[in-house]
mmCIF file of C-alpha atoms and ligand atoms in Angstrom:
data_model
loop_
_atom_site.group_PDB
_atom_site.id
_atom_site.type_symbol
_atom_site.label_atom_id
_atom_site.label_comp_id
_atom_site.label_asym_id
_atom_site.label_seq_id
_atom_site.Cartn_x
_atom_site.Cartn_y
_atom_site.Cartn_z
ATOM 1 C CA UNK I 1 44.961 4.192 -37.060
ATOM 2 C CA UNK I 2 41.486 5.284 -36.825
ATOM 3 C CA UNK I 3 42.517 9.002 -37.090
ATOM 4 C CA UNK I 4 39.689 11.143 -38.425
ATOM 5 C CA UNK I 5 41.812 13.710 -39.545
ATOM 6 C CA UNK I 6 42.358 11.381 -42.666
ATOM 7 C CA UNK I 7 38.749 10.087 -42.130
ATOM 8 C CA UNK I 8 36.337 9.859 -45.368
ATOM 9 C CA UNK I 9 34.651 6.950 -44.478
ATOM 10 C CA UNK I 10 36.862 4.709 -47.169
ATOM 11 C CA UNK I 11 38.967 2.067 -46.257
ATOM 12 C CA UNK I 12 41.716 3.947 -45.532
ATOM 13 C CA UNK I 13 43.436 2.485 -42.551
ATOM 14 C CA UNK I 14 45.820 -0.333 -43.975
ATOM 15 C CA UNK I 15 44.880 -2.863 -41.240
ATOM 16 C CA UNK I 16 41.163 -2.719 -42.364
ATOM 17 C CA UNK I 17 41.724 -2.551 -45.701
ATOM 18 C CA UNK I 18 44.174 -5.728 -45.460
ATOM 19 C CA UNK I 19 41.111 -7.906 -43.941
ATOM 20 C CA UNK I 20 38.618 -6.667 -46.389
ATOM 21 C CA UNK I 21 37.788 -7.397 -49.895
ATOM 22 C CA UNK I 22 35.742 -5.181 -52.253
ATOM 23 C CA UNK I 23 33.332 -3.290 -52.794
ATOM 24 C CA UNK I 24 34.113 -2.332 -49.343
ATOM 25 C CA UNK I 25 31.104 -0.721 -47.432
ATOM 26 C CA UNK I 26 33.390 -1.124 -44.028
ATOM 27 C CA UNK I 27 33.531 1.672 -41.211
ATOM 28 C CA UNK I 28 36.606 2.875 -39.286
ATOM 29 C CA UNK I 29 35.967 0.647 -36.692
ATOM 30 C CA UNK I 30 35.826 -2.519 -38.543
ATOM 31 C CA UNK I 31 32.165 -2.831 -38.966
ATOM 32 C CA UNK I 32 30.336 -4.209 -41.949
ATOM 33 C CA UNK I 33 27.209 -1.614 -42.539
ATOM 34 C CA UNK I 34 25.814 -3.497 -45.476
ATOM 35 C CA UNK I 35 22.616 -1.726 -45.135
ATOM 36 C CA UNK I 36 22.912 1.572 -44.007
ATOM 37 C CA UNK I 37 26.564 2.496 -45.617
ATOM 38 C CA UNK I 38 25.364 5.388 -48.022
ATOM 39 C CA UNK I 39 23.918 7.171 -45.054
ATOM 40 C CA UNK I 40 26.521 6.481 -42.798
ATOM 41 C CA UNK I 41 28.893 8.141 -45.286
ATOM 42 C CA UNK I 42 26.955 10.802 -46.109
ATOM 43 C CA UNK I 43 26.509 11.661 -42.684
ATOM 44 C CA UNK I 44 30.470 11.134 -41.972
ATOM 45 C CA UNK I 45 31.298 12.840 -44.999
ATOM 46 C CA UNK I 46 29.738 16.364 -43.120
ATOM 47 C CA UNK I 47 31.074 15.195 -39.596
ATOM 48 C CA UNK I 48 34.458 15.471 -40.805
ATOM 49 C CA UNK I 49 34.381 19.059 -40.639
ATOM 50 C CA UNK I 50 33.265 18.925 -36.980
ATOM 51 C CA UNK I 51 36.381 16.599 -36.120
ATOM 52 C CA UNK I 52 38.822 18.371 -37.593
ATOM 53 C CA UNK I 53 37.736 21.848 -35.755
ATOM 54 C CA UNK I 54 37.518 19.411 -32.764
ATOM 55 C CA UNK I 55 40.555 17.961 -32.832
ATOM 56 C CA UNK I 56 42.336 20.954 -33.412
ATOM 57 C CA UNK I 57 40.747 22.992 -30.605
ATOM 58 C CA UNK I 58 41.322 19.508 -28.389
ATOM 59 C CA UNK I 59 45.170 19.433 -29.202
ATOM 60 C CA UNK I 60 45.820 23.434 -28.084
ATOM 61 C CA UNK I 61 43.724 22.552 -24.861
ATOM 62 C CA UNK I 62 46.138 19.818 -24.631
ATOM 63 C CA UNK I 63 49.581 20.472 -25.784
ATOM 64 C CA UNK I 64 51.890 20.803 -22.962
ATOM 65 C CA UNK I 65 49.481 19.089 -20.739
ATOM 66 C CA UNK I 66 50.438 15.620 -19.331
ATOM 67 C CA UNK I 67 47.774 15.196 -17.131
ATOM 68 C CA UNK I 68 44.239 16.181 -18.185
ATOM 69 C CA UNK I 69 42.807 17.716 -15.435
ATOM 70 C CA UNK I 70 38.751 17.659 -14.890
ATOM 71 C CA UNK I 71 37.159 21.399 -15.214
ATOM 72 C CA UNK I 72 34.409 22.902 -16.706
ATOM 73 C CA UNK I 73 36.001 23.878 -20.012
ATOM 74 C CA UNK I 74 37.312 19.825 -20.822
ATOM 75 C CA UNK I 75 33.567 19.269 -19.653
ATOM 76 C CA UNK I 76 32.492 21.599 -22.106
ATOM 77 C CA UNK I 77 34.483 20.045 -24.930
ATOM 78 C CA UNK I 78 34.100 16.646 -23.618
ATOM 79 C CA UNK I 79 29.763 17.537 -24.235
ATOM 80 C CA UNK I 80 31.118 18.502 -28.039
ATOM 81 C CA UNK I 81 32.709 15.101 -28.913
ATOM 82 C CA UNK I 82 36.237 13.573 -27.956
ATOM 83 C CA UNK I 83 38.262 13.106 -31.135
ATOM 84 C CA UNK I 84 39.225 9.717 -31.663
ATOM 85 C CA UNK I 85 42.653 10.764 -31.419
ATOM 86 C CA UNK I 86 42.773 11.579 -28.227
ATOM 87 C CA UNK I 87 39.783 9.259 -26.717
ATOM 88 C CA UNK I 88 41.073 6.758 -25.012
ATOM 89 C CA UNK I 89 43.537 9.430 -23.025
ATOM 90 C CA UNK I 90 40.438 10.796 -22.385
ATOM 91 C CA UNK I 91 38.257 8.317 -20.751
ATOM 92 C CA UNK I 92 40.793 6.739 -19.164
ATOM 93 C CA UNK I 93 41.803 10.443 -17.238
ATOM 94 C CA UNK I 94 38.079 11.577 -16.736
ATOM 95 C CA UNK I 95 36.840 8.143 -15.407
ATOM 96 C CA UNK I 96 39.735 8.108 -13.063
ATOM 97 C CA UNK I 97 41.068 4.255 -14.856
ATOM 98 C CA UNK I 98 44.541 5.848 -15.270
ATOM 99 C CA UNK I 99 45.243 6.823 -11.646
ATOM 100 C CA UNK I 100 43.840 3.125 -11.185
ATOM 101 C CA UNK I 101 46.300 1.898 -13.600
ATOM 102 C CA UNK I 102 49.116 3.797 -12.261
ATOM 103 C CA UNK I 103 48.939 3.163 -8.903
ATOM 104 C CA UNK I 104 48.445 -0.882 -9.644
ATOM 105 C CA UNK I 105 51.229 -1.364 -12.257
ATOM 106 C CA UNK I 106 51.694 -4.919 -13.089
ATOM 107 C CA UNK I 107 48.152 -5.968 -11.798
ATOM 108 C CA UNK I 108 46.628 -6.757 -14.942
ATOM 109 C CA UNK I 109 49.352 -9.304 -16.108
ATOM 110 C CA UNK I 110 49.089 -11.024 -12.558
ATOM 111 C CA UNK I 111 45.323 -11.421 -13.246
ATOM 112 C CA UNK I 112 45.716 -13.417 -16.665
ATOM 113 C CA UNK I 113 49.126 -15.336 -14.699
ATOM 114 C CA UNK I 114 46.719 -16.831 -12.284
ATOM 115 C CA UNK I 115 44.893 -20.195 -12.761
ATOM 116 C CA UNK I 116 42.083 -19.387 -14.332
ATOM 117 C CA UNK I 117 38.405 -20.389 -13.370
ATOM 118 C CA UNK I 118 37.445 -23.431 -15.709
ATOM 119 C CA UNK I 119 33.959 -22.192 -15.939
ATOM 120 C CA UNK I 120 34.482 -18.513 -16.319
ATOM 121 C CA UNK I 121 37.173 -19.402 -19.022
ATOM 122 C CA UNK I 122 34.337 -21.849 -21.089
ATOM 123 C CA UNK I 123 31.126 -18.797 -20.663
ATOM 124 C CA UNK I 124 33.161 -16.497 -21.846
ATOM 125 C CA UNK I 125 34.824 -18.327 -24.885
ATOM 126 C CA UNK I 126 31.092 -19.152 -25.659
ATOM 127 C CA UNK I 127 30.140 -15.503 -26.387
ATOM 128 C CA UNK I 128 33.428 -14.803 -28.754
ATOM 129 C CA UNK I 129 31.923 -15.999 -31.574
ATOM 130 C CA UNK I 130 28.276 -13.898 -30.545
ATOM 131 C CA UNK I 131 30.714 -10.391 -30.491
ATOM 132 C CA UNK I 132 30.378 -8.679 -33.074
ATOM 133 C CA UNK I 133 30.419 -11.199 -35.987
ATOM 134 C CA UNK I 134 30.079 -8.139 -38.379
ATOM 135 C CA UNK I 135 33.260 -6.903 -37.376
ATOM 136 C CA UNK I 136 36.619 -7.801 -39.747
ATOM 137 C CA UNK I 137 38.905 -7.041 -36.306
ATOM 138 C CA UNK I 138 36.584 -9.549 -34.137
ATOM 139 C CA UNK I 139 36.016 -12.109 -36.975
ATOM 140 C CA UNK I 140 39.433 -13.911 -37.311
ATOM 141 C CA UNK I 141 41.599 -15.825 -34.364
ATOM 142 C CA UNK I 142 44.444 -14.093 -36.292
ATOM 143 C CA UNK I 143 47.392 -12.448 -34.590
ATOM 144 C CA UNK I 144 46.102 -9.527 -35.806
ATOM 145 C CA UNK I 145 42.578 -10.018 -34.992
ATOM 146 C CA UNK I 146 41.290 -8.879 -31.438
ATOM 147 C CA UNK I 147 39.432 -12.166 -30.368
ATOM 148 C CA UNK I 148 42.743 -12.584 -28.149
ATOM 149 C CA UNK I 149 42.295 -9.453 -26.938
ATOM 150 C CA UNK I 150 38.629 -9.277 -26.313
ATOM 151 C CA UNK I 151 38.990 -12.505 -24.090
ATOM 152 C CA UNK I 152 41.962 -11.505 -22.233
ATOM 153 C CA UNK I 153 40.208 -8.694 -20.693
ATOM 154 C CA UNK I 154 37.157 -10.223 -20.358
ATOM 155 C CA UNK I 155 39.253 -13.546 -18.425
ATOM 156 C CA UNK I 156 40.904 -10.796 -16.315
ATOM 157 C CA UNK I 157 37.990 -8.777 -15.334
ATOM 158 C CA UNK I 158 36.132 -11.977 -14.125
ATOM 159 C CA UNK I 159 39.147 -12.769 -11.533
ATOM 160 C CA UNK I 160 39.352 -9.195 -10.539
ATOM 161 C CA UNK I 161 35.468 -9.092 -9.541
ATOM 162 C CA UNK I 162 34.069 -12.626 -9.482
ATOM 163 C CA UNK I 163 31.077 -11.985 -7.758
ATOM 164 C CA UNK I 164 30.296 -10.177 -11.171
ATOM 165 C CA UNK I 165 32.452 -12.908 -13.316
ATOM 166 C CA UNK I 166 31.213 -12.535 -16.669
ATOM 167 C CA UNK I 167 27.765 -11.621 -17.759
ATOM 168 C CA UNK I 168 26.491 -10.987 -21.540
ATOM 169 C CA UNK I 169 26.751 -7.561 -22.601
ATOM 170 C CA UNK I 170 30.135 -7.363 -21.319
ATOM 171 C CA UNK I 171 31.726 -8.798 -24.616
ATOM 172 C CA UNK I 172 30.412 -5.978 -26.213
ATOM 173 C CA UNK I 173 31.704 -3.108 -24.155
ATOM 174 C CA UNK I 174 34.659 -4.646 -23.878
ATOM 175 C CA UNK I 175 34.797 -5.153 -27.667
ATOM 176 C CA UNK I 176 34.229 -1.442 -28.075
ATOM 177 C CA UNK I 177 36.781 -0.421 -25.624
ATOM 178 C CA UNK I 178 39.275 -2.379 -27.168
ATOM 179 C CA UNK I 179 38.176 -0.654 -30.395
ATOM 180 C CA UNK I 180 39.152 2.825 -29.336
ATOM 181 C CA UNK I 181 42.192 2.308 -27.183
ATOM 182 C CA UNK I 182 43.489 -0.904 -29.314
ATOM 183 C CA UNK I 183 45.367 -1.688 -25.310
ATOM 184 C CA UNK I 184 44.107 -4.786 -23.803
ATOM 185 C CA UNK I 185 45.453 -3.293 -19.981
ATOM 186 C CA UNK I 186 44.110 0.449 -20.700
ATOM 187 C CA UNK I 187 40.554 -1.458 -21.970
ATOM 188 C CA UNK I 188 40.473 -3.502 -18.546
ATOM 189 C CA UNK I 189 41.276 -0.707 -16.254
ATOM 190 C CA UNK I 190 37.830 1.114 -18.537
ATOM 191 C CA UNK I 191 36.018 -1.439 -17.742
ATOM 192 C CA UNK I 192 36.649 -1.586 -13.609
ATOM 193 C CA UNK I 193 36.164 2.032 -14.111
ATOM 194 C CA UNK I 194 32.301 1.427 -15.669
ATOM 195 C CA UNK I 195 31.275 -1.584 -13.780
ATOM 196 C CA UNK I 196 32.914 -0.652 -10.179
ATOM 197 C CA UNK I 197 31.874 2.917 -10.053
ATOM 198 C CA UNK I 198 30.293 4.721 -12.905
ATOM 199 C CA UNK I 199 27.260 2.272 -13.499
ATOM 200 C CA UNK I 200 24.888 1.399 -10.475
ATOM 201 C CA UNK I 201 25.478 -2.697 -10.207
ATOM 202 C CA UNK I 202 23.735 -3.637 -13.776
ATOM 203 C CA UNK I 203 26.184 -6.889 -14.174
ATOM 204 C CA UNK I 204 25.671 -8.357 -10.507
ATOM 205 C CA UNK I 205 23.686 -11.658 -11.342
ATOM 206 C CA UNK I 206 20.702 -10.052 -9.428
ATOM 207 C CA UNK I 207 20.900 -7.060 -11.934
ATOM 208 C CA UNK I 208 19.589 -4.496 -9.108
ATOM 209 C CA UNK I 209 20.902 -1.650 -10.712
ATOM 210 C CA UNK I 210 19.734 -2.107 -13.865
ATOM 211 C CA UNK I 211 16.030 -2.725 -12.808
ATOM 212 C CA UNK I 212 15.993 0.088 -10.651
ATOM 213 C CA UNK I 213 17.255 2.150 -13.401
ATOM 214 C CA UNK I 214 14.626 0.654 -16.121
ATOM 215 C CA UNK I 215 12.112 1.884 -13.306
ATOM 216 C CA UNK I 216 13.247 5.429 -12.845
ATOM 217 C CA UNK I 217 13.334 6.225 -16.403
ATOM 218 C CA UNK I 218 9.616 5.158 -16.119
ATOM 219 C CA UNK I 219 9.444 7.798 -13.291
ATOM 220 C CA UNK I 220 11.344 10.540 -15.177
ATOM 221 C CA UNK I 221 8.943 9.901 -18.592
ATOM 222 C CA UNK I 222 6.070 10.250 -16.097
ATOM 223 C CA UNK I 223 7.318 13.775 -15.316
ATOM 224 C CA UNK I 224 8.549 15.233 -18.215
ATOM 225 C CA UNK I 225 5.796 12.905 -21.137
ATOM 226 C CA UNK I 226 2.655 12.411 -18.787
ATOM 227 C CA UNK I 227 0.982 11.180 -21.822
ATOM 228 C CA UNK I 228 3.712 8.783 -22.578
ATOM 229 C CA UNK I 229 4.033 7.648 -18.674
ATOM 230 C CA UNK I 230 -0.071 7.233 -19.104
ATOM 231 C CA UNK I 231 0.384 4.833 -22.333
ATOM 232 C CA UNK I 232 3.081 2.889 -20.374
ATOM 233 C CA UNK I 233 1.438 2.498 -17.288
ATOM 234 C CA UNK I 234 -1.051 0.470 -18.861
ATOM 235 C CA UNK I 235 1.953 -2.577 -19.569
ATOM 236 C CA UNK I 236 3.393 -3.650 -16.185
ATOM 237 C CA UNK I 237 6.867 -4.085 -16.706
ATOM 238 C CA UNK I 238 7.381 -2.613 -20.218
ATOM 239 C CA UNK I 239 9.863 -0.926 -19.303
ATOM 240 C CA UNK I 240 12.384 -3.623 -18.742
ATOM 241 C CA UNK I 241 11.284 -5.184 -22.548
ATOM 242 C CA UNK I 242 12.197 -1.616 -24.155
ATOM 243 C CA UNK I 243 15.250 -0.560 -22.260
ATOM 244 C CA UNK I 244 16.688 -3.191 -20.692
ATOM 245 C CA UNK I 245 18.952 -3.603 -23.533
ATOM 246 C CA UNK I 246 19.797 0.073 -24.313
ATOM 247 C CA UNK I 247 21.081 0.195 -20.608
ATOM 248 C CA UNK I 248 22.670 -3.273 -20.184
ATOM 249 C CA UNK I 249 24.751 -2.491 -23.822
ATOM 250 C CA UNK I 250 25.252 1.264 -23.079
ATOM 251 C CA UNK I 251 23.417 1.702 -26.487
ATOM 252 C CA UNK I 252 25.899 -0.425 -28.517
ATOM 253 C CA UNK I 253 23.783 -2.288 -31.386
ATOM 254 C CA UNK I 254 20.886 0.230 -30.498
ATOM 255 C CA UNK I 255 22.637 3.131 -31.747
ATOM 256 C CA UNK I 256 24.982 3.845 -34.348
ATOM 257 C CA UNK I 257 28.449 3.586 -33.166
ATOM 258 C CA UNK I 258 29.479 7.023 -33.915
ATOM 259 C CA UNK I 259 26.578 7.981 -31.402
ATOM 260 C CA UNK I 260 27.967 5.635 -28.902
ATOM 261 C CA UNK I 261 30.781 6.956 -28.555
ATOM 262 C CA UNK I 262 29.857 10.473 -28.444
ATOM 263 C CA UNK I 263 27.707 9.396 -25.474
ATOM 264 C CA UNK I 264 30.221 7.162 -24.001
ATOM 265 C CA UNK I 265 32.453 10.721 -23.825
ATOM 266 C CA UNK I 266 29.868 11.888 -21.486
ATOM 267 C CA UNK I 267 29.157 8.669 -19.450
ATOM 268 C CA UNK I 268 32.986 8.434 -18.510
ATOM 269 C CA UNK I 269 33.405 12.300 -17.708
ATOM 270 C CA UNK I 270 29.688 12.840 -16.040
ATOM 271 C CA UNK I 271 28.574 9.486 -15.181
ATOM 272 C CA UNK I 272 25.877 7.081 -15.903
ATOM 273 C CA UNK I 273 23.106 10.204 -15.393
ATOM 274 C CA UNK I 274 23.754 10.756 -19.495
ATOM 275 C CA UNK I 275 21.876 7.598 -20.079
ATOM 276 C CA UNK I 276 18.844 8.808 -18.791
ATOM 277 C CA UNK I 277 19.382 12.053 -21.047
ATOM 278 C CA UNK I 278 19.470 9.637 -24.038
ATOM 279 C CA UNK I 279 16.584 7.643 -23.126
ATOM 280 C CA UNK I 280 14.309 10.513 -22.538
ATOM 281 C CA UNK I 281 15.506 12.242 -25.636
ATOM 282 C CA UNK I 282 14.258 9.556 -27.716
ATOM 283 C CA UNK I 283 11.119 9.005 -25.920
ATOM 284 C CA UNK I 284 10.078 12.938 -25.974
ATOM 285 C CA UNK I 285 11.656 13.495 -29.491
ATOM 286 C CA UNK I 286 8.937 10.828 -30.738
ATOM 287 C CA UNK I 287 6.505 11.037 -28.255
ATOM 288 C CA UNK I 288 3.427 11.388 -31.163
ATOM 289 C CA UNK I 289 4.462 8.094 -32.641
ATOM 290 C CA UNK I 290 4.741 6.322 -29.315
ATOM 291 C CA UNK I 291 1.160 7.896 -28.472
ATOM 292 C CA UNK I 292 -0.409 5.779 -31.664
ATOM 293 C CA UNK I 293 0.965 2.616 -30.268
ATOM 294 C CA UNK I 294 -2.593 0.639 -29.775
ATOM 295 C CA UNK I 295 -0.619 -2.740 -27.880
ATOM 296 C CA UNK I 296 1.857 -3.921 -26.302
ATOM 297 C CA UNK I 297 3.721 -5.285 -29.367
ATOM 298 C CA UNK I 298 3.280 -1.862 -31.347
ATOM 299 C CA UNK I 299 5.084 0.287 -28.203
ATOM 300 C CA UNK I 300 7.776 -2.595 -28.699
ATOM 301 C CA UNK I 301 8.012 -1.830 -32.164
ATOM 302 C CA UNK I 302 8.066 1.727 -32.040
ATOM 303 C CA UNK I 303 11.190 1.547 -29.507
ATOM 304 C CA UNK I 304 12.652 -0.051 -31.647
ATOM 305 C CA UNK I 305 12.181 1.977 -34.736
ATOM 306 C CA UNK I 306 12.906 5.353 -32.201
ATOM 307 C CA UNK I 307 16.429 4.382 -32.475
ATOM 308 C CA UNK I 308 16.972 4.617 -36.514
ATOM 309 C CA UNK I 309 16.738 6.919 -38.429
ATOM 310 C CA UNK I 310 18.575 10.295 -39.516
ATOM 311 C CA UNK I 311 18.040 11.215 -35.720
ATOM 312 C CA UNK I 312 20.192 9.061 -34.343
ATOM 313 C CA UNK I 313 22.581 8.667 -36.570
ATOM 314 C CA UNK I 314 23.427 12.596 -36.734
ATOM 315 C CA UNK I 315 25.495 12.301 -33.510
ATOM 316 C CA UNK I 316 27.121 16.064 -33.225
ATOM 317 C CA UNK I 317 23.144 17.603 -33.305
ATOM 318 C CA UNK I 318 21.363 14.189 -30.961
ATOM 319 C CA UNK I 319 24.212 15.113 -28.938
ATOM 320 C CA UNK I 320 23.111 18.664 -28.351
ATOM 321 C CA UNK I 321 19.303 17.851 -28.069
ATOM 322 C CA UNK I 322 20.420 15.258 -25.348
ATOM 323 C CA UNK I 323 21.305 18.608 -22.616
ATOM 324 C CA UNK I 324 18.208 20.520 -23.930
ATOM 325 C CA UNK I 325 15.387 18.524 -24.799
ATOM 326 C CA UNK I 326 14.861 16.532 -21.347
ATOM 327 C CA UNK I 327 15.333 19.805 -19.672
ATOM 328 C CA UNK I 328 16.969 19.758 -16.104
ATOM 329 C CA UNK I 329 18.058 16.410 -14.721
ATOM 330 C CA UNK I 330 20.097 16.838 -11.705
ATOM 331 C CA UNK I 331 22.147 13.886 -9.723
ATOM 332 C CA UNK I 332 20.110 14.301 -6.646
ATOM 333 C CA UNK I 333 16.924 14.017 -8.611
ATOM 334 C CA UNK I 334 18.361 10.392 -10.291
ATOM 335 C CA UNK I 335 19.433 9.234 -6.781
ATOM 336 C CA UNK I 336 16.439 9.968 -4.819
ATOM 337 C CA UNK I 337 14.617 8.488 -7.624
ATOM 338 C CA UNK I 338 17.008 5.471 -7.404
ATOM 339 C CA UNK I 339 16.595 5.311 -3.201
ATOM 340 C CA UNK I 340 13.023 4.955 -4.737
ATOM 341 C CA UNK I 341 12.156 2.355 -6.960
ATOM 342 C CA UNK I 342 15.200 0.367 -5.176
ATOM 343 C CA UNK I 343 13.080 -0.138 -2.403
ATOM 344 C CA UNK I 344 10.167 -0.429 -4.099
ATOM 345 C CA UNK I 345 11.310 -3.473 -6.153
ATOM 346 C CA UNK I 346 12.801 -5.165 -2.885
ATOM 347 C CA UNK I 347 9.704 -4.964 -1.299
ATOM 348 C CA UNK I 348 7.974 -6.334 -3.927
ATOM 349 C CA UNK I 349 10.526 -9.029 -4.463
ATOM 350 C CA UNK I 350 10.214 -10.367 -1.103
ATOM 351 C CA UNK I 351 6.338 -10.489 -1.344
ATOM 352 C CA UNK I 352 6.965 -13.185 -3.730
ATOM 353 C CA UNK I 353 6.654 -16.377 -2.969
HETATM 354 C C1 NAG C 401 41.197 22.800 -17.896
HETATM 355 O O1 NAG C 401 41.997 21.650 -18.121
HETATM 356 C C2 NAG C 401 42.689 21.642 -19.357
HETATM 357 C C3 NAG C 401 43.350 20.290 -19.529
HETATM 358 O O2 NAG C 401 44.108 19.907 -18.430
HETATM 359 C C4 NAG C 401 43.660 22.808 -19.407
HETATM 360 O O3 NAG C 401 44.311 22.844 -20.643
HETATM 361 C C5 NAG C 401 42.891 24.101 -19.206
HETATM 362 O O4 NAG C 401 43.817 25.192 -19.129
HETATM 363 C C6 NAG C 401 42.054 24.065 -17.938
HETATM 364 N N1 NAG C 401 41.186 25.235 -17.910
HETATM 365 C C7 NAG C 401 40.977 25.964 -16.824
HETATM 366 C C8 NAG C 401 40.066 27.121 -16.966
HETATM 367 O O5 NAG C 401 41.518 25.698 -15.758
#
C-alpha cells in the first residue's frame, strides 16, 4: 500500500491514515518526521517524477518475467532506484533469499514452532519498545501493528543462527525489511541473506567484521582524502566512534529513509562494497568542513552533521555521486584491504593483556 505511483507524501494509504490523527506530517512508511516534514515533501514532491518513469521502465523489463534474472541491465536499473512496487521481489531475487526460501519451504514456521530460548525471547522483547518508537506501524501491540511481526522474525533468526542470536541493530533492519515487504517469512529469509553472506560477520558478539570494516574505510579515506586520513590519524580509534553506527544500522537513523533504501537496492544486488561508496562520498563531499575540525569532539560533530542536509536527503542525485565521486573501488581492492586490517587487529588483540 505504499505504492508511489499514488505517492504525494500525504497520508494516503488507509492503514496509515487509520493510526494517525491530524495535522499529519507522517511518511509512507509510517514515520513521524516532525522536524524535517516540509523538506521531506518538497523533496518527494520532485521524486515522484523519477518513480513513476522508474516504475514504468521497471514493469516492461519485467512483464512476462517470473524470475528476475541478474545482468547488467537490472544492475543498471537496480543503481537508478527499485520502485517500491516491485522491491521486495527485488531484493529477495538479487540477494539470492528467494531460492533460499524456495528450496526450504516450511522452515520458517518450524523455527517459531520450536521451544524458544528463554533468554533470547526476554533481549529481544527488551528492544521492541527501543524500534522505532516514531513509527505509527511499530508503536501499537495491535493486530494491525507490526510489533508481532518485528519479533517473530527477530525470535526466528536467533534459532536459525544462535551463535549470532540477537544483537542491537538487528531490530532495526528487521523493522525496515518488514516495512517494504510487509511478509514476516520473505523479511527473515532478507535477513539470512544480509547477515550470512552479504555483510562480513558485523553481528557475531566479537563484531570482527565490523571493526575490520571501520578500519578499511580509514585505509580507503587515506587514499582517496590524504588530508582527511592525516586529520584522523591523529585520534586512534575514531573511526569506530564515527562509523560504527552507519555500518552496524546500514545507515538507518543516519540517513533519511528514502536514501536507505535506495542504497539498500545496491547492497542486496552488489554487496556490502556500496557501503564503503557511501561512506567515502560523505567524507570527500565535505572534506573542507571535516578539515576545520580542531578536536576530537568537533570531527564527531561534523560526522554527524555530514549526514543532514539537502545532500542526503536528495537520494536519486547522492545516489549517482555515490559511483562517481569515490572514483574506482573494486572487490579485490576491499578484500585485500579486509585480509589487512583483519590481521592487523588480531595481532593487536592478542598483544593485550
Ligand atoms: C536482464 O534481465 C531482465 C529481467 O529478468 C530481462 O527482462 C532482460 O531481458 C535481461 N536483459 C538482458 C540483456 O539479458
Amino acid at each position: 500500500f505504499f505504492s508511489f505511483q499514488t505517492l504525494k507524501v500525504e497520508c494516503r494509504s488507509t492503514s496509515v491514515q487509520r493510526l494517525c490523527s491530524p495535522p499529519c506530517r507522517i511518511d509512507s512508511y509510517g514515520f513521524e518526521r516532525r522536524h524535517d516534514f516540509d523538506s521531506y515533501k518538497e523533496m518527494m514532491n520532485e521524486y515522484v517524477a523519477v518513480l513513476d518513469r522508474r516504475s514504468t521502465r521497471w514493469s516492461k523489463l519485467l512483464r512476462d518475467k517470473p524470475n528476475v534474472e541478474k545482468n547488467l541491465t537490472v544492475k543498471r536499473y537496480v543503481r537508478k532506484g527499485v520502485p517500491n512496487e516491485h522491491r521486495a521481489r527485488i531484493w529477495m531475487a538479487a540477494s539470492g533469499a528467494q531460492a533460499q526460501m524456495d528450496s526450504k519451504p516450511g522452515y520458517y514456521q518450524s523455527l517459531l514452532a520450536v521451544e524458544h530460548d528463554a533468554r533470547l525471547k526476554e533481549t529481544i522483547h527488551t528492544d521492541m519498545h527501543r524500534t522505532f518508537p516514531d513509527n505509527i506501524l511499530f508503536k501499537s501491540r495491535t493486530e494491525e501493528g507490526l510489533q508481532k511481526d518485528l519479533f517473530n522474525v527477530l525470535l526466528a533468526y536467533g534459532h536459525h543462527n544462535p551463535a549470532v542470536g540477537y544483537c542491537q541493530g538487528m531490530n532495526f533492519i528487521a523493522g525496515y525489511l518488514i516495512i517494504i515487504t510487509k511478509d514476516e517469512e520473505k523479511s527473515f529469509w532478507l535477513m539470512d541473506a544480509l547477515l550470512g553472506r552479504i555483510l562480513p560477520d558485523y553481528y557475531s558478539p566479537a563484531m570482527l567484521g565490523l571493526k575490520v570494516d571501520q578500519e578499511v574505510l580509514g585505509e580507503l579515506v587515506k587514499t582517496k582524502a590524504p588530508a582527511v586520513g592525516q586529520l584522523m590519524a591523529q585520534y586512534p580509534g575514531i573511526w569506530t566512534l564515527v562509523v560504527s553506527r552507519w555500518f552496524i544500522c546500514l545507515y538507518i537513523d543516519i540517513l533519511p529513509i528514502e536514501t536507505v533504501l535506495r542504497i539498500w537496492d545496491c547492497l542486496f544486488y552488489e554487496g556490502s562494497k556500496v557501503l564503503f561508496r557511501v561512506a567515502l562520498t560523505l567524507v570527500l563531499h565535505h572534506r573542507t568542513e571535516i578539515l576545520k575540525a580542531r578536536s576530537l569532539p568537533d570531527v564527531c560533530e561534523c560526522f554527524k552533521q555530514i549526514t543532514c542536509g539537502s545532500f542526503t536527503l536528495d537520494c536519486h542525485t547522492f545516489m549517482q555521486k555515490i559511483f562517481t565521486e569515490p572514483g574506482s573501488l573494486s572487490m579485490t581492492t576491499v578484500q585485500k584491504l579486509r585480509e589487512k586490517c583483519r590481521k592487523q587487529i588480531l595481532e593487536e588483540e592478542s598483544q593485550q593483556p
